[in-house]
Short mmCIF file of C-alpha atoms in Angstrom, two decimals:
data_model
loop_
_atom_site.label_atom_id
_atom_site.label_comp_id
_atom_site.label_asym_id
_atom_site.label_seq_id
_atom_site.Cartn_x
_atom_site.Cartn_y
_atom_site.Cartn_z
CA CYS P 240 1.53 -18.21 -0.66
CA PHE P 241 3.75 -17.49 2.52
CA LEU P 242 4.47 -13.97 2.03
CA MET P 243 1.34 -13.54 2.22
CA SER P 244 0.34 -15.28 4.56
CA GLY P 245 -0.36 -14.15 8.47
CA THR P 246 -3.11 -15.21 10.07
CA LEU P 247 -4.12 -18.53 11.58
CA GLU P 248 -5.04 -20.86 8.95
CA SER P 249 -1.55 -20.53 7.27
CA LEU P 250 -0.16 -22.30 10.63
CA SER P 251 -1.30 -26.06 9.93
CA GLY P 252 1.68 -28.46 9.20
CA LEU P 253 4.28 -25.98 11.32
CA GLY P 254 6.41 -27.14 13.82
CA GLU P 255 5.86 -26.34 17.55
CA ASP P 256 7.76 -23.13 17.19
CA GLY P 257 5.71 -21.75 14.09
CA SER P 258 8.53 -23.12 11.27
CA SER P 259 8.16 -25.50 8.74
CA PHE P 260 10.20 -27.15 6.08
CA GLY P 261 11.26 -25.24 2.86
CA SER P 262 9.31 -26.32 -0.11
CA ASP P 263 12.09 -27.28 -1.80
CA SER P 264 14.24 -28.95 0.55
CA GLU P 265 14.00 -32.01 -1.05
CA ILE P 266 15.25 -30.51 -4.60
CA ASN P 267 17.83 -28.31 -3.24
CA GLY P 268 19.73 -30.76 -0.51
CA PRO P 269 19.91 -29.95 2.71
CA VAL P 270 16.43 -29.53 4.74
CA ARG P 271 15.63 -25.52 5.61
CA ARG P 272 13.73 -24.28 7.80
CA THR P 273 11.04 -21.67 7.67
CA ASP P 274 9.34 -19.34 9.65
CA LYS P 275 5.20 -19.29 9.73
CA TYR P 276 6.09 -16.49 6.87
CA GLY P 277 7.94 -18.46 4.72
CA PHE P 278 11.00 -16.86 5.69
CA LEU P 279 14.48 -18.96 5.75
CA GLY P 280 15.60 -18.84 9.42
CA GLY P 281 13.72 -15.69 9.93
CA CYS P 282 16.23 -13.47 8.36
CA MET P 283 13.86 -10.64 7.11
CA LEU P 284 11.58 -10.68 9.55
CA ARG P 285 10.81 -8.30 12.16
CA LEU P 286 8.73 -10.72 15.03
CA CYS P 287 5.94 -8.75 16.98
CA PRO P 288 5.50 -10.48 20.41
CA PHE P 289 1.68 -9.02 20.82
CA GLU P 290 0.17 -10.75 17.04
CA ALA P 291 -3.36 -11.12 17.12
CA ASP P 292 -4.99 -14.73 17.51
CA ILE P 293 -8.02 -15.44 15.29
CA ALA P 294 -10.27 -18.80 16.49
CA VAL P 295 -10.45 -21.16 13.31
CA ALA P 296 -14.07 -20.71 13.45
CA VAL P 297 -13.81 -16.84 12.89
CA ALA P 298 -10.74 -17.39 10.21
CA ARG P 299 -13.18 -19.84 7.98
CA GLN P 300 -15.84 -17.77 7.98
CA ARG P 301 -14.10 -14.89 7.10
CA GLU P 302 -12.79 -17.47 4.29
CA MET P 303 -16.55 -17.71 2.98
CA LYS P 304 -17.21 -14.15 2.99
CA TRP P 305 -14.52 -13.51 0.76
CA LEU P 306 -15.18 -16.17 -1.88
CA ASP P 307 -18.36 -14.87 -1.94
CA MET P 308 -16.92 -11.36 -2.89
CA PHE P 309 -14.87 -13.09 -5.48
CA ARG P 310 -17.63 -14.24 -7.12
CA ASN P 311 -19.10 -11.46 -7.84
CA TRP P 312 -16.19 -8.79 -7.09
CA ASP P 313 -17.66 -6.16 -9.63
CA LYS P 314 -20.78 -5.76 -8.08
CA TRP P 315 -19.10 -5.67 -4.43
CA ILE P 316 -17.07 -2.93 -5.66
CA SER P 317 -19.62 -0.36 -7.17
CA ARG P 318 -22.31 -0.65 -4.76
CA ARG P 319 -20.93 -2.34 -1.78
CA PHE P 320 -17.36 -0.95 -1.64
CA PRO P 321 -17.65 0.33 2.63
CA LYS P 322 -17.80 -3.46 3.52
CA VAL P 323 -15.30 -4.40 1.43
CA LYS P 324 -13.24 -1.61 3.23
CA VAL P 325 -14.23 -2.96 6.49
CA ARG P 326 -13.49 -6.51 5.54
CA CYS P 327 -9.84 -5.78 4.30
CA ARG P 328 -9.49 -3.43 7.36
CA LYS P 329 -10.09 -6.65 9.79
CA GLY P 330 -7.52 -8.21 7.68
CA ILE P 331 -7.61 -10.70 4.67
CA PRO P 332 -7.77 -14.19 4.96
CA SER P 333 -4.08 -15.32 4.45
CA SER P 334 -5.42 -18.04 2.32
CA LEU P 335 -6.90 -16.00 -0.55
CA ARG P 336 -4.78 -12.77 0.12
CA CYS P 337 -3.01 -13.31 -2.84
CA LYS P 338 -6.31 -13.14 -5.03
CA ALA P 339 -7.64 -10.62 -3.35
CA TRP P 340 -4.61 -8.53 -3.71
CA GLN P 341 -4.79 -9.00 -7.52
CA LEU P 342 -8.39 -8.02 -7.69
CA LEU P 343 -7.98 -5.11 -5.39
CA SER P 344 -5.17 -3.55 -7.70
CA ASN P 345 -7.25 -5.05 -10.55
CA SER P 346 -3.46 -6.65 -11.67
CA GLN P 347 -5.04 -9.88 -12.46
CA GLU P 348 -7.34 -7.85 -15.28
CA LEU P 349 -4.15 -5.98 -16.75
CA LEU P 350 -2.56 -9.76 -16.59
CA GLU P 351 -5.24 -11.08 -18.43
CA SER P 352 -5.49 -8.45 -21.38
CA ASN P 353 -1.85 -8.82 -21.97
CA PRO P 354 -0.61 -12.59 -22.65
CA GLY P 355 3.05 -12.80 -22.93
CA LYS P 356 3.94 -9.40 -21.88
CA PHE P 357 5.74 -10.30 -18.86
CA GLU P 358 7.69 -13.23 -20.39
CA GLU P 359 8.29 -10.85 -23.02
CA LEU P 360 10.16 -8.05 -20.47
CA GLU P 361 11.43 -10.88 -19.06
CA LYS P 362 13.29 -11.91 -21.75
CA ASP P 363 14.49 -8.13 -22.89
CA GLN P 364 17.99 -7.68 -22.32
CA GLY P 365 17.15 -4.20 -20.60
CA ASP P 366 19.07 -1.45 -20.13
CA PRO P 367 22.67 -2.00 -18.04
CA LYS P 368 21.73 1.68 -16.51
CA TRP P 369 18.58 0.19 -15.06
CA LEU P 370 19.84 -3.22 -14.60
CA ASP P 371 22.90 -1.58 -12.24
CA ILE P 372 20.19 0.29 -9.97
CA ILE P 373 17.74 -2.68 -9.75
CA GLU P 374 20.65 -5.02 -8.46
CA LYS P 375 21.44 -2.50 -5.97
CA ASP P 376 17.96 -2.55 -4.48
CA LEU P 377 18.04 -6.84 -4.67
CA HIS P 378 18.72 -6.83 -1.22
CA ARG P 379 15.34 -4.87 0.00
CA GLN P 380 13.66 -7.65 -2.23
CA PHE P 381 12.76 -10.02 0.51
CA PRO P 382 15.81 -12.47 -0.57
CA PHE P 383 15.60 -14.78 2.37
CA HIS P 384 12.01 -15.99 1.43
CA GLU P 385 11.37 -19.17 0.19
CA MET P 386 9.54 -18.14 -2.70
CA PHE P 387 12.51 -16.06 -4.09
CA PRO P 388 16.00 -16.67 -3.98
CA GLN P 389 16.22 -17.80 -7.44
CA PHE P 390 15.52 -14.55 -8.61
CA TYR P 391 18.47 -13.22 -7.13
CA THR P 392 20.75 -16.15 -8.81
CA SER P 393 19.36 -15.09 -12.05
CA HIS P 394 20.45 -12.58 -14.53
CA THR P 395 16.41 -11.55 -15.01
CA PHE P 396 16.43 -9.50 -11.76
CA THR P 397 12.89 -10.16 -11.75
CA SER P 398 11.07 -8.19 -8.41
CA PRO P 399 9.00 -10.66 -6.65
CA LEU P 400 6.99 -7.40 -5.55
CA LEU P 401 6.53 -5.95 -8.94
CA LEU P 402 2.86 -6.33 -8.49
CA ILE P 403 3.40 -3.66 -5.22
CA PHE P 404 5.76 -1.03 -6.71
CA SER P 405 3.24 -0.63 -9.86
CA PHE P 406 0.50 -0.42 -7.75
CA ILE P 407 2.28 2.28 -6.02
CA TYR P 408 3.18 4.45 -8.80
CA ARG P 409 -0.76 3.92 -9.69
CA VAL P 410 -2.30 5.51 -6.66
CA GLY P 411 0.29 8.29 -6.68
CA TYR P 412 3.48 8.21 -4.84
CA GLN P 413 4.87 11.57 -5.08
CA ASN P 414 8.41 11.60 -3.23
CA PRO P 415 9.68 14.65 -2.34
CA LEU P 416 6.13 16.42 -2.52
CA ASP P 417 4.70 14.17 0.02
CA GLY P 418 7.34 14.89 2.37
CA ASP P 419 5.95 18.07 2.71
CA ILE P 420 2.64 16.96 2.75
CA PHE P 421 3.18 14.57 5.53
CA PHE P 422 4.65 17.32 7.43
CA SER P 423 1.62 19.64 7.19
CA LEU P 424 -0.29 16.55 8.14
CA LEU P 425 1.82 15.81 11.10
CA ARG P 426 1.20 19.62 12.23
CA ARG P 427 -2.90 18.92 12.71
CA VAL P 428 -2.68 15.33 13.97
CA CYS P 429 0.15 15.38 16.34
CA PRO P 430 1.61 19.08 16.83
CA MET P 431 3.89 17.70 19.86
CA ALA P 432 5.52 15.49 17.61
CA TYR P 433 5.84 18.28 14.37
CA ARG P 434 7.40 20.70 17.20
CA HIS P 435 10.05 18.24 18.16
CA LEU P 436 11.36 17.02 14.70
CA LYS P 437 10.86 21.01 13.42
CA LYS P 438 12.71 22.04 16.34
CA PHE P 439 15.77 19.35 15.57
CA LYS P 440 15.43 20.57 11.56
CA ILE P 441 14.72 16.49 11.21
CA ASP P 442 12.97 16.75 7.04
CA PRO P 443 10.50 14.09 6.84
CA ILE P 444 12.52 12.22 3.91
CA LEU P 445 15.20 11.63 6.33
CA TYR P 446 12.50 8.98 7.50
CA MET P 447 9.62 8.48 5.62
CA THR P 448 11.38 7.67 2.04
CA GLU P 449 12.02 4.09 3.64
CA TRP P 450 8.37 3.84 5.08
CA PHE P 451 6.85 4.97 1.66
CA MET P 452 8.87 3.41 -0.78
CA CYS P 453 8.74 -0.01 1.15
CA ILE P 454 5.08 0.26 2.47
CA PHE P 455 6.85 -0.09 6.25
CA SER P 456 7.98 -3.77 5.20
CA ARG P 457 11.32 -2.79 6.89
CA THR P 458 9.88 -1.11 9.66
CA LEU P 459 6.93 -2.56 11.29
CA PRO P 460 6.73 -6.42 12.72
CA TRP P 461 5.65 -8.57 9.44
CA SER P 462 1.91 -9.35 10.59
CA CYS P 463 1.42 -5.66 10.80
CA VAL P 464 3.11 -5.07 7.24
CA LEU P 465 0.12 -7.34 6.23
CA ARG P 466 -2.41 -5.76 7.88
CA VAL P 467 -1.41 -2.40 6.36
CA TRP P 468 -0.83 -3.66 3.24
CA ASP P 469 -4.32 -5.41 3.09
CA MET P 470 -5.57 -1.90 3.89
CA PHE P 471 -3.60 -0.26 1.47
CA PHE P 472 -4.10 -2.11 -1.72
CA CYS P 473 -7.97 -1.44 -0.84
CA GLU P 474 -7.93 2.33 0.07
CA GLY P 475 -5.08 3.50 -1.69
CA VAL P 476 -1.76 5.68 -0.83
CA LYS P 477 -3.67 7.77 2.19
CA ILE P 478 -2.89 4.61 4.32
CA VAL P 479 0.47 5.08 4.43
CA PHE P 480 0.13 8.72 4.69
CA ARG P 481 -2.37 7.55 8.14
CA VAL P 482 0.20 4.54 9.11
CA GLY P 483 3.27 7.14 9.14
CA LEU P 484 1.01 10.03 11.49
CA VAL P 485 0.16 7.05 13.52
CA LEU P 486 3.88 5.50 14.08
CA LEU P 487 5.33 9.45 14.86
CA LYS P 488 2.28 10.15 17.14
CA GLN P 489 3.16 6.99 18.93
CA MET P 490 6.83 7.33 18.76
CA LEU P 491 6.74 11.15 19.66
CA GLY P 492 3.58 12.00 21.03
CA SER P 493 3.72 12.28 25.07
CA VAL P 494 5.98 14.03 27.01
CA ASP P 495 7.14 11.14 28.32
CA LYS P 496 8.36 9.96 25.02
CA LEU P 497 10.32 12.71 23.86
CA ARG P 498 11.63 12.89 27.40
CA GLU P 499 13.64 9.89 26.02
CA ILE P 500 14.94 11.39 23.22
CA GLN P 501 16.79 14.57 23.54
CA GLY P 502 18.92 14.96 20.41
CA MET P 503 18.07 14.68 16.47
CA TYR P 504 20.20 11.27 16.60
CA GLU P 505 18.34 9.87 19.29
CA THR P 506 15.32 10.86 17.43
CA MET P 507 16.39 9.38 14.55
CA GLU P 508 17.51 5.91 15.92
CA ARG P 509 14.13 5.54 17.35
CA LEU P 510 12.17 6.66 14.14
CA ARG P 511 14.56 4.01 11.92
CA ASN P 512 14.67 1.21 14.59
CA ILE P 513 11.09 1.15 15.76
CA PRO P 514 11.29 -1.60 18.41
CA PRO P 515 8.28 -4.69 17.28
CA GLU P 516 7.46 -4.22 21.25
CA ALA P 517 5.98 -1.24 20.78
CA ILE P 518 3.65 -1.83 17.56
CA ARG P 519 0.41 -3.52 18.56
CA GLU P 520 -1.05 -5.08 15.55
CA GLU P 521 -4.95 -4.57 16.45
CA VAL P 522 -3.66 -0.96 18.16
CA LEU P 523 -2.08 0.14 14.80
CA VAL P 524 -5.09 -1.04 12.54
CA GLN P 525 -7.53 0.71 15.49
CA GLU P 526 -5.05 4.06 15.38
CA VAL P 527 -5.73 4.00 11.73
CA ARG P 528 -9.05 4.02 11.49
CA VAL P 529 -9.65 6.77 14.26
CA ILE P 530 -6.91 8.92 12.07
CA THR P 531 -9.32 8.53 8.91
CA LEU P 532 -11.61 10.83 10.55
CA SER P 533 -9.19 13.59 10.23
CA VAL P 534 -7.28 12.46 7.54
CA THR P 535 -9.09 12.48 4.28
CA GLU P 536 -8.63 11.83 0.94
CA ALA P 537 -10.26 15.42 0.32
CA LEU P 538 -7.52 16.77 3.26
CA ILE P 539 -4.47 14.53 1.42
CA GLU P 540 -5.33 16.45 -1.87
CA ARG P 541 -5.92 19.88 -0.61
CA GLU P 542 -2.84 19.66 1.10
CA CYS P 543 -1.15 18.38 -2.52
CA SER P 544 -2.36 21.69 -4.25
CA ILE P 545 -0.80 23.80 -1.19
CA GLN P 546 2.43 22.22 -1.35
CA VAL P 547 2.66 22.36 -5.32
CA ARG P 548 1.87 26.32 -5.04
CA LYS P 549 4.54 26.83 -2.34
CA TRP P 550 6.92 24.54 -4.34
CA ARG P 551 6.44 26.47 -7.68
CA GLU P 552 6.64 29.82 -5.44
CA SER P 553 9.93 29.14 -3.55
CA ARG P 554 11.76 26.37 -5.81
CA GLY P 555 10.54 26.94 -9.01
CA GLU P 556 8.50 24.32 -11.30
CA LEU P 557 8.40 20.76 -10.55
CA THR P 558 10.10 18.16 -12.72
CA HIS P 559 6.92 16.25 -12.64
CA GLN P 560 3.17 17.29 -12.66
CA PRO P 561 1.13 15.57 -9.96
CA GLY P 562 -2.25 14.74 -10.73
CA ARG P 563 -5.24 13.61 -9.06
CA ARG P 564 -4.76 10.38 -6.78
CA LEU P 565 -6.09 6.84 -7.24
CA HIS P 566 -7.46 6.25 -3.88
CA GLY P 567 -7.72 2.81 -4.00
CA THR P 568 -9.59 0.02 -5.29
CA ARG P 569 -13.03 1.84 -5.57
CA ALA P 570 -11.07 4.62 -7.87
CA ILE P 571 -9.31 2.26 -10.18
CA PHE P 572 -12.69 0.94 -10.53
CA GLU P 573 -14.18 3.96 -11.45
CA GLN P 574 -11.48 4.93 -13.80
CA LYS P 575 -11.58 1.63 -15.41
CA HIS P 576 -15.13 1.69 -16.23
CA ARG P 577 -14.94 5.48 -17.01
CA ALA P 578 -12.69 5.34 -19.61
CA ALA P 579 -14.57 2.42 -21.22
CA ALA P 580 -17.75 4.53 -21.03
CA ILE P 581 -16.12 7.55 -22.38
CA SER P 582 -14.41 5.18 -25.72
CA SER P 583 -17.90 3.62 -26.50
CA GLY P 584 -19.83 6.94 -26.08
CA GLY P 585 -21.60 5.45 -23.18
CA SER P 586 -22.87 7.23 -20.23
CA LEU P 587 -21.21 7.78 -16.98
CA LEU P 588 -23.85 8.21 -14.62
CA PHE P 589 -23.99 4.62 -12.91
CA LEU P 590 -20.44 5.63 -11.82
CA GLY P 591 -22.45 8.28 -9.33
CA GLY P 592 -21.47 11.17 -7.32
CA HIS P 593 -20.10 13.98 -8.92
CA VAL P 594 -16.49 13.57 -8.29
CA PRO P 595 -14.58 14.66 -11.59
CA PRO P 596 -12.37 11.85 -13.38
CA PRO P 597 -8.82 11.88 -12.42
CA GLY P 598 -6.09 12.77 -14.83
CA PRO P 599 -5.94 12.17 -18.36
CA LEU P 600 -9.35 10.91 -18.46
CA ARG P 601 -10.79 14.11 -17.36
CA VAL P 602 -13.50 15.70 -20.17
CA SER P 603 -15.27 19.05 -20.39
CA GLN P 604 -18.59 19.29 -19.16
CA PRO P 605 -20.77 20.00 -23.10
CA GLU P 606 -18.67 16.82 -24.16
CA TYR P 607 -19.82 14.46 -21.19
CA LEU P 608 -23.48 16.01 -21.86
CA ASN P 609 -23.00 15.01 -25.39
CA LYS P 610 -21.89 11.41 -24.93
CA THR P 611 -24.78 10.80 -22.83
CA LEU P 612 -27.00 12.45 -25.13
CA LEU P 613 -26.03 9.97 -27.94
CA TRP P 614 -26.11 7.31 -25.34
CA ARG P 615 -29.68 7.82 -24.30
CA GLU P 616 -30.77 8.47 -27.86
CA LYS P 617 -28.71 4.87 -29.23
CA HIS P 618 -30.81 2.72 -26.06
CA GLY P 619 -33.88 4.93 -25.58
CA GLY P 620 -33.06 5.95 -21.86
CA ASP P 621 -34.56 9.36 -20.23
#
């Protein structure tokens, strides 16, 4: 899957310039050249001059480790998730990225448990109002990638990033509330950037909407985008916050950088058009790891509660009620098994920890104890 490629093992069979022939060139007429990521002529690609170079032996070793995880996926997520997280941060092998994303997001299981559902929805005529909105957004959906041009000539308007966008809503994107949360986090992480943006009254919504909604695919070099998405699928929406904070710190986090951007217009231009050469893949990932120590899940949830309270005090009730986010693969795994345990009257003890279940799956303490006692009586447990 070229869209998800980006490490050394994806480059076999490419030309000297890293390009290849389009896979359907023999069928559709003239030969079309694609870059190593599958983009026709590189039309949608932001190249990074500092892409990480991985030795073939290392790439193959990583592939074997991921294949082993695939064979025992539930065990790895329940018992060795920190190791899974480390491997996602190192970058998923391109040859296995498609499968890995499906497992990390639980989309494979959802697909198998709903046979024929996608085809059913695809045949549905759809509401003209929503079709019009989707059509306006098609230019964002990689129309120049060799896998997807057919989607834009049909009337089904099938999004090639359906998996990603469905995952965004599962992990809890809450715009515009996230703008307030993000700005509050920035004050902690990089006061200099915070003061600069506040001085020129640059609201977070002006630059972070595209960052969050497109998960930086229109902002970062493609090799960086893939690394960010690997972490995002594993760890959830907190990665989007952390990457955004790192970008602001890199763009506005020093006196020398602020000398170059003296006003609102210059600042917005810099944030909307971040130079590819300013972002190094490994440096970006390392900075995200460092910022993890200060921008934790607990902090994001606490800021969410604070901003909800402030919003209600100043602007009234929210149009939607933000629930506790699913912070990535482990949270989705636990919610899935928690729901199964509750529906079957089983025990929740195998989940470990004392974090209450999110959203509508929350159960009262007496109800939880009753279900646990019933399970013990049935199975003879202690």
